[in-house]
Amino acid sequence: MSHARLSRWLLAIPMSLLALATLYPLLFTVNVAMKTRRDYVLDRFSLTDALRWENISTAWGSVGLGRYFANSLVAVTSSVLLLLLLGSMAGFALSQLRFRGSSALFVACLAGLFVPFQVIMVPLARIMADSRLIDTYPGLILVYVAQFLPFTVFLMTSYYKTIPGEIVDAARIDGNSVYGVYRRIMLPLGTPALLSVGILDALFCWNDVLMSLVMMPSADHRTLMVGVTALKGQYADDIPTFASGVLIAAVPVLVAYLFLQRQIADGVAAGATKG
Amino acid sequence: MPTGNAPPSVRPMTTGRTDGARVVRPGGAGARRGRAGPRAERFAPYLLLAPAALVIVVLRLYPLLLGVNFSFTGDGERNGVAVGLDNYLELLRDPLFRTALSNVGLLVLLLPVAVAIPGLLATFIYLRVPGHRLYRSVYFFPGVLSPVIVGAIFNLLLAFDGPFNALLGAVGIDAVDWLGDPGVAMFVVVGVHVWATFGMALVVFLAGFATLDAGLLDAARVDGASLLQVIRHVIVPGLARTIQFVAVTTMIGMLTSMFGLLYVMTSGGPEGSTYLPEYYIWIQQGQMNRPALASAASTVLFLVMLGVGLLQIKLLRRAGRED
């Protein structure tokens, strides 16, 4: 038994090293963001001697990161709200109601899971251009919704399947219409699932770069992640400001992770175990 | 939230399947013609489903057909003209696309490693290595960062005059041009991708472990089985489905979510050595104004993904049968 315990402690060594390798790049970036240019050139590893927030404000102001931040907020919030609305409506219908063609519609929704954006990038950009939605927020939001809706519908359907049909039946006997059941019963009961799917959808939209790059060509309409890529050219020789810009883009997600770690991990696991 | 624990129900759960003509659910049918008329009620499921179905069909499934169709037409002056397989022949001749395809081959070869790392780590965590809770949340965290941010951070770390080379220099190893050497860059980008995503796969593995029969593990341990034997005879067969799922999603992830890294870290270079199909599609569509050629590349990517998915499922089934 002590042999087994010893080998477990031995395993802890590579695992801690790996944990360090996981955290170090971010810690390094935080440290660099607080340094002066001179400090960084002289010694890349030394701890910064002061917290220089001016690097952050330079990055925030100069390439328009502030504006891109707002763009991302608008696109992500609207997309997530729409995703939750459409996803819960469809999930309710697919899990609790019987109707002709429901299995075919379920399969059609799921088929969307297997069509990555890269595969339909060209025709989708054309459809958006033809309907004058390219380079507009409604266009980008629609593309985000279309991208993450199959996943959202899938998770909402699996969640609503765990709600006993008797609850729906009872509400109907009380005189609720189908829509009333959705609004008064299914939406409130679905809160845990809506929360965890919503967090994941928000994360996916916030982190996207390719869709935004294709759908929002003009510079003012950039989302934050596309904006961050512009920093590279701008601050090639001013690494502390570059690192500050990277941090600005990372902070919302890091804060979300600190508080919502369990929901995020559970959501990822739920997507897997329900397959 | 596993599927298995649905609360028991007297009425058969409606699972999205339908038995045809029955529109109204059995049981208490008379009571449900509440406020809305029966007609409105009959259409209610369709109205609830319509927005989602419409978005998915119009903006996901239809473009797939449109793209395939588009790949058989020409670009520029031959816009809209049927050109048969010309685009596909051009792809085959294009050294950049050939590199992209051989890089896909490399990804397939590296896949077992990308699956084994999180699998092993999940095993250790499951076996309660000291500090296992902490490891889980630390490992998972890069997975929530955008590839753009991960790429930018590693641009700093891996620059030729950057800290990583400085560290190597301190122990007497010559500096390597991590992102500038065509023989090295692709491995570096894949490595960074694995660094960023292994925590996601780890969480999926841990969810799989939760379904594993703990009694079996205890029995193996009482019989004095070594760690390797436990992995080989208890964990791998018990987790066959999870391994299959992780393998497929990891492969799909490598084929469709490395764009951000490529865009930020290498821009496909040096000498086009880090092209992947998704990057090629973006370049042809956005930069070279060759949408039809890009559509052909998209179709090839779709077929590759389909093939990889089917192949892996087949291989794993066979492996499962031999065990």
Short mmCIF file of N, CA and C in Angstrom, two decimals, chain B residues 134-211:
data_model
loop_
_atom_site.label_atom_id
_atom_site.label_comp_id
_atom_site.label_asym_id
_atom_site.label_seq_id
_atom_site.Cartn_x
_atom_site.Cartn_y
_atom_site.Cartn_z
N LEU B 134 -7.08 20.56 -7.92
CA LEU B 134 -6.40 21.75 -8.42
C LEU B 134 -5.96 21.53 -9.87
N TYR B 135 -5.37 20.33 -10.15
CA TYR B 135 -4.89 20.07 -11.50
C TYR B 135 -6.00 20.23 -12.52
N ARG B 136 -7.18 19.70 -12.16
CA ARG B 136 -8.30 19.74 -13.09
C ARG B 136 -8.61 21.17 -13.51
N SER B 137 -8.69 22.07 -12.54
CA SER B 137 -9.07 23.43 -12.94
C SER B 137 -7.92 24.17 -13.60
N VAL B 138 -6.68 23.85 -13.22
CA VAL B 138 -5.55 24.53 -13.88
C VAL B 138 -5.44 24.08 -15.34
N TYR B 139 -5.51 22.77 -15.55
CA TYR B 139 -5.36 22.25 -16.91
C TYR B 139 -6.44 22.76 -17.84
N PHE B 140 -7.63 22.94 -17.29
CA PHE B 140 -8.76 23.30 -18.15
C PHE B 140 -8.67 24.74 -18.62
N PHE B 141 -7.99 25.59 -17.84
CA PHE B 141 -8.16 27.02 -18.08
C PHE B 141 -7.70 27.53 -19.46
N PRO B 142 -6.58 27.02 -20.07
CA PRO B 142 -6.25 27.59 -21.39
C PRO B 142 -7.34 27.32 -22.42
N GLY B 143 -8.16 26.30 -22.19
CA GLY B 143 -9.23 25.96 -23.12
C GLY B 143 -10.26 27.06 -23.30
N VAL B 144 -10.37 27.95 -22.32
CA VAL B 144 -11.37 29.01 -22.45
C VAL B 144 -10.80 30.24 -23.17
N LEU B 145 -9.49 30.24 -23.41
CA LEU B 145 -8.90 31.40 -24.09
C LEU B 145 -9.07 31.26 -25.60
N SER B 146 -9.25 32.40 -26.27
CA SER B 146 -9.34 32.37 -27.73
C SER B 146 -8.00 31.96 -28.32
N PRO B 147 -8.03 31.21 -29.43
CA PRO B 147 -6.78 30.87 -30.11
C PRO B 147 -5.94 32.11 -30.43
N VAL B 148 -6.62 33.22 -30.65
CA VAL B 148 -5.90 34.46 -30.96
C VAL B 148 -5.03 34.87 -29.78
N ILE B 149 -5.58 34.74 -28.58
CA ILE B 149 -4.83 35.13 -27.39
C ILE B 149 -3.71 34.14 -27.12
N VAL B 150 -4.05 32.86 -27.24
CA VAL B 150 -3.03 31.84 -27.04
C VAL B 150 -1.89 32.05 -28.04
N GLY B 151 -2.25 32.29 -29.29
CA GLY B 151 -1.25 32.50 -30.32
C GLY B 151 -0.37 33.71 -30.01
N ALA B 152 -1.00 34.79 -29.57
CA ALA B 152 -0.25 36.01 -29.27
C ALA B 152 0.73 35.76 -28.12
N ILE B 153 0.28 35.05 -27.10
CA ILE B 153 1.15 34.77 -25.95
C ILE B 153 2.35 33.93 -26.40
N PHE B 154 2.08 32.92 -27.23
CA PHE B 154 3.19 32.08 -27.66
C PHE B 154 4.08 32.77 -28.69
N ASN B 155 3.54 33.76 -29.40
CA ASN B 155 4.41 34.58 -30.24
C ASN B 155 5.49 35.22 -29.40
N LEU B 156 5.09 35.72 -28.24
CA LEU B 156 6.05 36.35 -27.33
C LEU B 156 7.07 35.33 -26.84
N LEU B 157 6.54 34.19 -26.35
CA LEU B 157 7.42 33.21 -25.71
C LEU B 157 8.39 32.59 -26.70
N LEU B 158 7.94 32.39 -27.95
CA LEU B 158 8.72 31.61 -28.90
C LEU B 158 9.49 32.47 -29.91
N ALA B 159 9.45 33.80 -29.73
CA ALA B 159 10.21 34.67 -30.63
C ALA B 159 11.68 34.25 -30.61
N PHE B 160 12.38 34.52 -31.73
CA PHE B 160 13.77 34.04 -31.82
C PHE B 160 14.62 34.60 -30.68
N ASP B 161 14.35 35.90 -30.35
CA ASP B 161 15.10 36.49 -29.22
C ASP B 161 14.23 36.47 -27.96
N GLY B 162 13.29 35.56 -27.93
CA GLY B 162 12.33 35.54 -26.82
C GLY B 162 12.79 34.70 -25.64
N PRO B 163 11.96 34.64 -24.64
CA PRO B 163 12.32 33.99 -23.38
C PRO B 163 12.58 32.49 -23.49
N PHE B 164 11.86 31.80 -24.37
CA PHE B 164 12.05 30.35 -24.44
C PHE B 164 13.46 30.02 -24.90
N ASN B 165 13.90 30.74 -25.96
CA ASN B 165 15.26 30.51 -26.44
C ASN B 165 16.28 30.96 -25.40
N ALA B 166 15.97 32.04 -24.67
CA ALA B 166 16.89 32.50 -23.63
C ALA B 166 17.08 31.41 -22.58
N LEU B 167 15.96 30.75 -22.26
CA LEU B 167 16.01 29.66 -21.28
C LEU B 167 16.87 28.51 -21.79
N LEU B 168 16.66 28.16 -23.06
CA LEU B 168 17.47 27.09 -23.65
C LEU B 168 18.94 27.48 -23.67
N GLY B 169 19.19 28.76 -24.00
CA GLY B 169 20.57 29.23 -24.04
C GLY B 169 21.24 29.08 -22.68
N ALA B 170 20.48 29.30 -21.62
CA ALA B 170 21.02 29.22 -20.26
C ALA B 170 21.50 27.81 -19.94
N VAL B 171 20.87 26.80 -20.57
CA VAL B 171 21.35 25.44 -20.33
C VAL B 171 22.18 24.92 -21.50
N GLY B 172 22.63 25.85 -22.35
CA GLY B 172 23.59 25.49 -23.38
C GLY B 172 23.02 24.90 -24.65
N ILE B 173 21.73 25.12 -24.90
CA ILE B 173 21.14 24.63 -26.16
C ILE B 173 21.02 25.80 -27.13
N ASP B 174 21.37 25.58 -28.39
CA ASP B 174 21.29 26.64 -29.39
C ASP B 174 19.86 27.09 -29.60
N ALA B 175 19.71 28.37 -29.90
CA ALA B 175 18.37 28.91 -30.15
C ALA B 175 17.76 28.25 -31.38
N VAL B 176 16.45 28.02 -31.33
CA VAL B 176 15.72 27.45 -32.47
C VAL B 176 14.75 28.51 -32.96
N ASP B 177 14.62 28.63 -34.28
CA ASP B 177 13.65 29.57 -34.83
C ASP B 177 12.30 28.85 -34.88
N TRP B 178 11.60 28.82 -33.75
CA TRP B 178 10.43 27.96 -33.60
C TRP B 178 9.37 28.20 -34.66
N LEU B 179 9.14 29.47 -34.98
CA LEU B 179 8.07 29.78 -35.93
C LEU B 179 8.62 30.13 -37.31
N GLY B 180 9.93 30.12 -37.47
CA GLY B 180 10.51 30.52 -38.74
C GLY B 180 11.16 29.38 -39.49
N ASP B 181 11.22 28.21 -38.91
CA ASP B 181 11.86 27.07 -39.55
C ASP B 181 10.77 26.16 -40.12
N PRO B 182 10.74 26.00 -41.46
CA PRO B 182 9.66 25.23 -42.08
C PRO B 182 9.57 23.79 -41.55
N GLY B 183 10.68 23.25 -41.07
CA GLY B 183 10.63 21.88 -40.57
C GLY B 183 10.09 21.79 -39.15
N VAL B 184 9.99 22.93 -38.47
CA VAL B 184 9.63 22.92 -37.06
C VAL B 184 8.25 23.55 -36.80
N ALA B 185 7.94 24.60 -37.59
CA ALA B 185 6.80 25.47 -37.27
C ALA B 185 5.49 24.71 -37.09
N MET B 186 5.21 23.73 -37.99
CA MET B 186 3.93 23.04 -37.91
C MET B 186 3.80 22.27 -36.59
N PHE B 187 4.91 21.63 -36.17
CA PHE B 187 4.88 20.89 -34.90
C PHE B 187 4.64 21.85 -33.74
N VAL B 188 5.25 23.05 -33.83
CA VAL B 188 5.08 24.02 -32.76
C VAL B 188 3.61 24.45 -32.67
N VAL B 189 2.99 24.74 -33.82
CA VAL B 189 1.60 25.19 -33.80
C VAL B 189 0.69 24.08 -33.25
N VAL B 190 0.93 22.85 -33.69
CA VAL B 190 0.11 21.74 -33.16
C VAL B 190 0.34 21.60 -31.66
N GLY B 191 1.59 21.75 -31.24
CA GLY B 191 1.90 21.65 -29.82
C GLY B 191 1.14 22.70 -29.02
N VAL B 192 1.12 23.93 -29.53
CA VAL B 192 0.42 25.00 -28.83
C VAL B 192 -1.08 24.70 -28.80
N HIS B 193 -1.59 24.16 -29.90
CA HIS B 193 -3.02 23.80 -29.93
C HIS B 193 -3.33 22.75 -28.86
N VAL B 194 -2.46 21.76 -28.76
CA VAL B 194 -2.67 20.72 -27.75
C VAL B 194 -2.56 21.32 -26.35
N TRP B 195 -1.59 22.21 -26.15
CA TRP B 195 -1.45 22.91 -24.85
C TRP B 195 -2.77 23.58 -24.48
N ALA B 196 -3.40 24.20 -25.48
CA ALA B 196 -4.59 24.99 -25.19
C ALA B 196 -5.83 24.12 -24.99
N THR B 197 -5.86 22.93 -25.57
CA THR B 197 -7.14 22.19 -25.59
C THR B 197 -7.15 20.89 -24.80
N PHE B 198 -5.99 20.46 -24.29
CA PHE B 198 -6.01 19.14 -23.64
C PHE B 198 -6.91 19.14 -22.41
N GLY B 199 -7.09 20.31 -21.79
CA GLY B 199 -7.94 20.38 -20.60
C GLY B 199 -9.40 20.07 -20.92
N MET B 200 -9.84 20.49 -22.11
CA MET B 200 -11.22 20.20 -22.54
C MET B 200 -11.42 18.69 -22.64
N ALA B 201 -10.48 18.03 -23.33
CA ALA B 201 -10.58 16.57 -23.49
C ALA B 201 -10.49 15.89 -22.13
N LEU B 202 -9.67 16.46 -21.26
CA LEU B 202 -9.53 15.90 -19.91
C LEU B 202 -10.86 15.88 -19.17
N VAL B 203 -11.60 16.98 -19.28
CA VAL B 203 -12.90 17.06 -18.61
C VAL B 203 -13.86 16.01 -19.19
N VAL B 204 -13.80 15.82 -20.50
CA VAL B 204 -14.65 14.80 -21.13
C VAL B 204 -14.26 13.41 -20.62
N PHE B 205 -12.95 13.16 -20.52
CA PHE B 205 -12.49 11.87 -19.99
C PHE B 205 -12.99 11.67 -18.56
N LEU B 206 -12.90 12.73 -17.75
CA LEU B 206 -13.32 12.59 -16.35
C LEU B 206 -14.81 12.28 -16.28
N ALA B 207 -15.60 12.88 -17.19
CA ALA B 207 -17.03 12.56 -17.23
C ALA B 207 -17.22 11.08 -17.58
N GLY B 208 -16.35 10.57 -18.46
CA GLY B 208 -16.42 9.15 -18.81
C GLY B 208 -16.06 8.27 -17.62
N PHE B 209 -15.03 8.69 -16.87
CA PHE B 209 -14.62 7.92 -15.69
C PHE B 209 -15.75 7.79 -14.68
N ALA B 210 -16.59 8.83 -14.63
CA ALA B 210 -17.69 8.79 -13.66
C ALA B 210 -18.64 7.63 -13.94
N THR B 211 -18.65 7.17 -15.20
CA THR B 211 -19.54 6.06 -15.54
C THR B 211 -18.85 4.70 -15.41
#
